Amino acid sequence: MDGLEAMQTRLGYDVAAAKIVSDEMAQIKVGLDTVETNVRIADMSGRVLYANPALLKTIRRIEGVIRNHAPGFSTDSFVGSSIGQLYPDPAAALQRLAALTQITRTQMTIGGRIFDVVTSPIVSATGERLGSVGEWRDRTDELAAENEIQAIVAAAAEGDFSARLETEGKTGFFRDLSSGINNLMEGLAGSLDDLARVLNAIAKGDLTETITADYGGTFGQLKDDTNTTVERLREVVGQIKEASESINVAAQEISAGNSDLSART
């Protein structure tokens, strides 16, 4: 009787412990389900045990391209299938996962999307390899923005401020960044165009051109200095004209006096 009670007690503890573990796993799953990072978990054979909604959404977008090397692939049956299906060379991919002993970082391109992939081995408390967890970060938009920015900066360094970043199709940070850089380029182009216009007019002897657009900061100072320069040049030219007219009048008077003197003699 005592043995039966002991067994019941032990079973009760086991059930309670199992429930605690089950609850903890459920909480972990809920957490992974809500993160935006693409996450998957696979066992030692490469069979997918879990894929969060973010990853499934990503895979669904490139499903057609994956079928080029894995005919019959379906996002709906991804969990439970081999992780190797995502790779052009499944056998090599599974071999790398099986030999994984530390965190690895790689970059891969699937369906025109570029991913930074961080893969970590899952090891039990006793040191037994249980599988792997992979995090996929889609860097396609980020890398495209980097390339666009490099191109526009290179053009600006050569004096070309006409280039603009595409904003169509972009969202969030990348759209704001593109709009901000475009505004910067427009401000630079506008102020430099105004300055070039006034300097070109001065070079042709036209002192009627000034900068009228509103600018702040350094551009505002540039505007004020340019307009002040034009005004000073006008004053100098006016003074020269006045001096020239005075000299002309004096010359005429001298000429007239000489004529009178000649007539008298």
Short mmCIF file of C-alpha atoms in Angstrom, two decimals:
data_model
loop_
_atom_site.label_atom_id
_atom_site.label_comp_id
_atom_site.label_asym_id
_atom_site.label_seq_id
_atom_site.Cartn_x
_atom_site.Cartn_y
_atom_site.Cartn_z
CA MET A 1 0.00 0.00 0.00
CA ASP A 2 2.82 2.35 0.91
CA GLY A 3 4.51 1.55 -2.40
CA LEU A 4 1.35 2.42 -4.32
CA GLU A 5 1.02 5.74 -2.50
CA ALA A 6 4.68 6.50 -3.21
CA MET A 7 4.15 5.72 -6.88
CA GLN A 8 1.08 7.95 -7.03
CA THR A 9 2.98 10.76 -5.36
CA ARG A 10 5.87 10.36 -7.78
CA LEU A 11 3.51 10.32 -10.74
CA GLY A 12 1.87 13.46 -9.39
CA TYR A 13 5.23 15.20 -9.26
CA ASP A 14 6.05 14.00 -12.78
CA VAL A 15 2.73 15.31 -14.12
CA ALA A 16 3.22 18.64 -12.35
CA ALA A 17 6.77 18.94 -13.68
CA ALA A 18 5.60 18.05 -17.17
CA LYS A 19 2.89 20.72 -16.95
CA ILE A 20 5.44 23.33 -15.89
CA VAL A 21 7.65 22.43 -18.84
CA SER A 22 4.63 22.44 -21.15
CA ASP A 23 3.58 25.89 -19.91
CA GLU A 24 7.10 27.23 -20.36
CA MET A 25 7.28 25.86 -23.90
CA ALA A 26 3.90 27.40 -24.68
CA GLN A 27 5.12 30.79 -23.45
CA ILE A 28 8.27 30.50 -25.55
CA LYS A 29 6.19 29.62 -28.63
CA VAL A 30 3.87 32.59 -28.05
CA GLY A 31 6.92 34.84 -27.79
CA LEU A 32 8.46 33.50 -30.99
CA ASP A 33 5.11 33.74 -32.77
CA THR A 34 4.95 37.48 -32.11
CA VAL A 35 8.49 38.58 -33.03
CA GLU A 36 9.16 40.08 -36.47
CA THR A 37 12.42 38.16 -36.87
CA ASN A 38 12.18 35.05 -39.06
CA VAL A 39 12.86 32.04 -36.82
CA ARG A 40 12.86 28.28 -37.40
CA ILE A 41 13.89 25.26 -35.31
CA ALA A 42 15.03 21.94 -36.80
CA ASP A 43 16.12 18.64 -35.31
CA MET A 44 19.42 16.86 -35.99
CA SER A 45 18.11 15.35 -39.22
CA GLY A 46 17.09 18.78 -40.51
CA ARG A 47 13.36 18.23 -40.04
CA VAL A 48 11.63 21.53 -39.30
CA LEU A 49 10.00 21.39 -35.87
CA TYR A 50 8.85 25.00 -35.75
CA ALA A 51 8.67 28.07 -37.97
CA ASN A 52 7.20 31.32 -36.69
CA PRO A 53 4.58 33.27 -38.69
CA ALA A 54 7.16 35.85 -39.81
CA LEU A 55 9.29 33.18 -41.50
CA LEU A 56 6.28 31.44 -43.03
CA LYS A 57 5.14 34.78 -44.49
CA THR A 58 8.60 35.36 -45.95
CA ILE A 59 8.81 31.86 -47.42
CA ARG A 60 5.35 32.17 -48.92
CA ARG A 61 6.50 35.26 -50.86
CA ILE A 62 9.37 33.35 -52.48
CA GLU A 63 7.61 29.99 -52.70
CA GLY A 64 7.59 29.99 -56.49
CA VAL A 65 11.35 30.51 -56.72
CA ILE A 66 12.03 27.74 -54.19
CA ARG A 67 10.05 25.37 -56.40
CA ASN A 68 12.62 25.91 -59.15
CA HIS A 69 15.01 23.65 -57.23
CA ALA A 70 12.45 21.93 -54.98
CA PRO A 71 9.41 21.00 -57.11
CA GLY A 72 6.30 20.47 -55.04
CA PHE A 73 7.52 22.70 -52.20
CA SER A 74 4.68 24.19 -50.16
CA THR A 75 4.82 26.68 -47.32
CA ASP A 76 1.79 24.97 -45.79
CA SER A 77 3.79 21.75 -45.30
CA PHE A 78 7.13 23.41 -44.48
CA VAL A 79 6.90 22.51 -40.79
CA GLY A 80 7.59 18.79 -40.64
CA SER A 81 9.59 18.77 -43.87
CA SER A 82 13.34 19.06 -44.47
CA ILE A 83 15.01 22.44 -44.02
CA GLY A 84 17.22 21.43 -46.94
CA GLN A 85 14.41 22.31 -49.36
CA LEU A 86 15.24 25.99 -48.95
CA TYR A 87 18.72 25.49 -50.37
CA PRO A 88 19.75 24.77 -53.98
CA ASP A 89 22.02 22.01 -52.61
CA PRO A 90 19.95 20.35 -49.84
CA ALA A 91 22.51 17.63 -49.03
CA ALA A 92 25.32 20.15 -48.47
CA ALA A 93 23.05 22.34 -46.33
CA LEU A 94 22.01 19.42 -44.12
CA GLN A 95 25.63 18.33 -43.78
CA ARG A 96 26.61 21.81 -42.57
CA LEU A 97 23.78 21.82 -40.02
CA ALA A 98 24.73 18.38 -38.73
CA ALA A 99 28.34 19.50 -38.23
CA LEU A 100 27.38 22.79 -36.57
CA THR A 101 29.21 23.35 -33.27
CA GLN A 102 28.97 27.12 -32.86
CA ILE A 103 27.01 30.13 -34.04
CA THR A 104 27.56 30.82 -37.74
CA ARG A 105 26.63 33.87 -39.80
CA THR A 106 26.10 33.61 -43.53
CA GLN A 107 24.38 35.52 -46.30
CA MET A 108 22.14 33.80 -48.80
CA THR A 109 19.94 34.89 -51.69
CA ILE A 110 16.60 33.20 -52.32
CA GLY A 111 13.94 34.49 -54.66
CA GLY A 112 15.73 37.77 -55.20
CA ARG A 113 15.76 38.45 -51.46
CA ILE A 114 19.02 38.72 -49.53
CA PHE A 115 19.10 37.23 -46.04
CA ASP A 116 21.60 37.41 -43.21
CA VAL A 117 21.25 33.99 -41.58
CA VAL A 118 22.39 33.30 -38.03
CA THR A 119 22.36 29.59 -37.20
CA SER A 120 22.97 28.28 -33.68
CA PRO A 121 23.27 24.70 -32.42
CA ILE A 122 20.75 23.55 -29.80
CA VAL A 123 22.56 21.67 -27.04
CA SER A 124 20.99 19.96 -24.02
CA ALA A 125 22.14 20.43 -20.43
CA THR A 126 24.17 17.24 -20.81
CA GLY A 127 25.90 18.49 -23.96
CA GLU A 128 23.84 16.45 -26.41
CA ARG A 129 23.17 18.05 -29.82
CA LEU A 130 19.42 18.31 -30.31
CA GLY A 131 19.19 20.37 -33.48
CA SER A 132 19.57 23.95 -34.63
CA VAL A 133 17.77 27.28 -34.57
CA GLY A 134 18.02 29.70 -37.47
CA GLU A 135 17.27 33.43 -37.61
CA TRP A 136 16.71 34.97 -41.02
CA ARG A 137 17.02 38.72 -41.38
CA ASP A 138 15.84 40.10 -44.72
CA ARG A 139 18.37 42.78 -45.70
CA THR A 140 17.22 43.25 -49.30
CA ASP A 141 15.70 46.70 -48.81
CA GLU A 142 18.54 47.79 -46.52
CA LEU A 143 21.25 46.79 -49.00
CA ALA A 144 19.35 48.36 -51.90
CA ALA A 145 19.10 51.61 -49.92
CA GLU A 146 22.82 51.47 -49.13
CA ASN A 147 23.65 51.08 -52.83
CA GLU A 148 21.31 53.92 -53.79
CA ILE A 149 22.80 56.22 -51.16
CA GLN A 150 26.35 55.39 -52.24
CA ALA A 151 25.43 56.24 -55.84
CA ILE A 152 23.77 59.55 -54.97
CA VAL A 153 26.66 60.58 -52.69
CA ALA A 154 29.17 59.71 -55.42
CA ALA A 155 27.20 61.83 -57.90
CA ALA A 156 27.09 64.75 -55.44
CA ALA A 157 30.85 64.48 -54.93
CA GLU A 158 31.20 64.99 -58.70
CA GLY A 159 28.96 68.07 -58.57
CA ASP A 160 25.75 66.39 -59.77
CA PHE A 161 22.90 67.17 -57.39
CA SER A 162 20.11 66.08 -59.73
CA ALA A 163 19.93 62.44 -58.59
CA ARG A 164 17.07 61.38 -56.30
CA LEU A 165 16.25 58.23 -54.34
CA GLU A 166 13.17 56.20 -55.20
CA THR A 167 10.46 56.36 -52.54
CA GLU A 168 7.80 54.31 -54.31
CA GLY A 169 7.45 50.86 -52.81
CA LYS A 170 9.39 51.77 -49.68
CA THR A 171 7.88 51.92 -46.21
CA GLY A 172 8.86 53.00 -42.73
CA PHE A 173 12.47 53.88 -42.08
CA PHE A 174 13.67 53.42 -45.66
CA ARG A 175 10.94 55.68 -47.07
CA ASP A 176 11.69 58.35 -44.45
CA LEU A 177 15.43 58.07 -45.15
CA SER A 178 14.93 58.39 -48.91
CA SER A 179 12.60 61.38 -48.50
CA GLY A 180 15.05 63.06 -46.13
CA ILE A 181 18.01 62.62 -48.49
CA ASN A 182 15.92 63.85 -51.42
CA ASN A 183 15.00 66.98 -49.45
CA LEU A 184 18.68 67.50 -48.64
CA MET A 185 19.66 67.16 -52.30
CA GLU A 186 16.90 69.54 -53.39
CA GLY A 187 18.04 72.10 -50.82
CA LEU A 188 21.65 71.82 -51.96
CA ALA A 189 20.71 71.98 -55.63
CA GLY A 190 18.41 74.97 -55.10
CA SER A 191 20.93 77.05 -53.17
CA LEU A 192 23.80 76.24 -55.53
CA ASP A 193 21.64 76.94 -58.59
CA ASP A 194 20.71 80.34 -57.13
CA LEU A 195 24.35 81.12 -56.40
CA ALA A 196 25.44 80.01 -59.88
CA ARG A 197 22.70 82.15 -61.47
CA VAL A 198 23.79 85.31 -59.63
CA LEU A 199 27.52 84.72 -60.24
CA ASN A 200 26.86 84.06 -63.92
CA ALA A 201 24.95 87.35 -64.16
CA ILE A 202 27.79 89.22 -62.41
CA ALA A 203 30.29 87.70 -64.84
CA LYS A 204 28.20 89.18 -67.68
CA GLY A 205 28.03 92.58 -66.01
CA ASP A 206 24.41 92.17 -64.90
CA LEU A 207 23.96 93.36 -61.31
CA THR A 208 20.17 93.00 -61.24
CA GLU A 209 20.11 89.35 -60.15
CA THR A 210 19.80 88.44 -56.45
CA ILE A 211 18.78 85.42 -54.36
CA THR A 212 15.20 85.74 -53.14
CA ALA A 213 14.40 82.20 -51.92
CA ASP A 214 14.24 81.56 -48.17
CA TYR A 215 17.20 79.59 -46.79
CA GLY A 216 18.30 78.87 -43.25
CA GLY A 217 21.64 78.25 -41.60
CA THR A 218 24.70 78.28 -43.84
CA PHE A 219 22.54 78.60 -46.94
CA GLY A 220 20.88 81.66 -45.43
CA GLN A 221 24.31 83.18 -44.72
CA LEU A 222 25.37 82.39 -48.28
CA LYS A 223 22.27 84.14 -49.59
CA ASP A 224 22.88 87.25 -47.46
CA ASP A 225 26.56 87.44 -48.40
CA THR A 226 25.79 87.03 -52.10
CA ASN A 227 23.11 89.72 -52.08
CA THR A 228 25.38 92.03 -50.06
CA THR A 229 28.16 91.47 -52.61
CA VAL A 230 25.82 92.40 -55.46
CA GLU A 231 24.70 95.52 -53.58
CA ARG A 232 28.31 96.58 -52.91
CA LEU A 233 29.18 96.07 -56.57
CA ARG A 234 26.21 98.24 -57.53
CA GLU A 235 27.48 100.95 -55.21
CA VAL A 236 31.01 100.72 -56.63
CA VAL A 237 29.72 100.85 -60.19
CA GLY A 238 27.52 103.82 -59.25
CA GLN A 239 30.47 105.63 -57.72
CA ILE A 240 32.57 104.93 -60.80
CA LYS A 241 29.78 106.29 -63.01
CA GLU A 242 29.54 109.44 -60.88
CA ALA A 243 33.31 109.92 -60.99
CA SER A 244 33.31 109.31 -64.73
CA GLU A 245 30.55 111.86 -65.25
CA SER A 246 32.40 114.42 -63.11
CA ILE A 247 35.59 113.85 -65.07
CA ASN A 248 33.64 114.16 -68.31
CA VAL A 249 32.07 117.47 -67.19
CA ALA A 250 35.47 118.80 -66.08
CA ALA A 251 37.01 117.76 -69.39
CA GLN A 252 34.26 119.53 -71.29
CA GLU A 253 34.75 122.66 -69.21
CA ILE A 254 38.50 122.58 -69.82
CA SER A 255 37.90 122.04 -73.52
CA ALA A 256 35.47 124.96 -73.62
CA GLY A 257 37.95 127.19 -71.75
CA ASN A 258 40.68 126.30 -74.17
CA SER A 259 38.41 127.15 -77.08
CA ASP A 260 37.63 130.59 -75.58
CA LEU A 261 41.30 131.25 -74.98
CA SER A 262 42.16 130.35 -78.55
CA ALA A 263 39.44 132.64 -79.88
CA ARG A 264 40.78 135.61 -77.89
CA THR A 265 44.30 135.19 -79.11
#
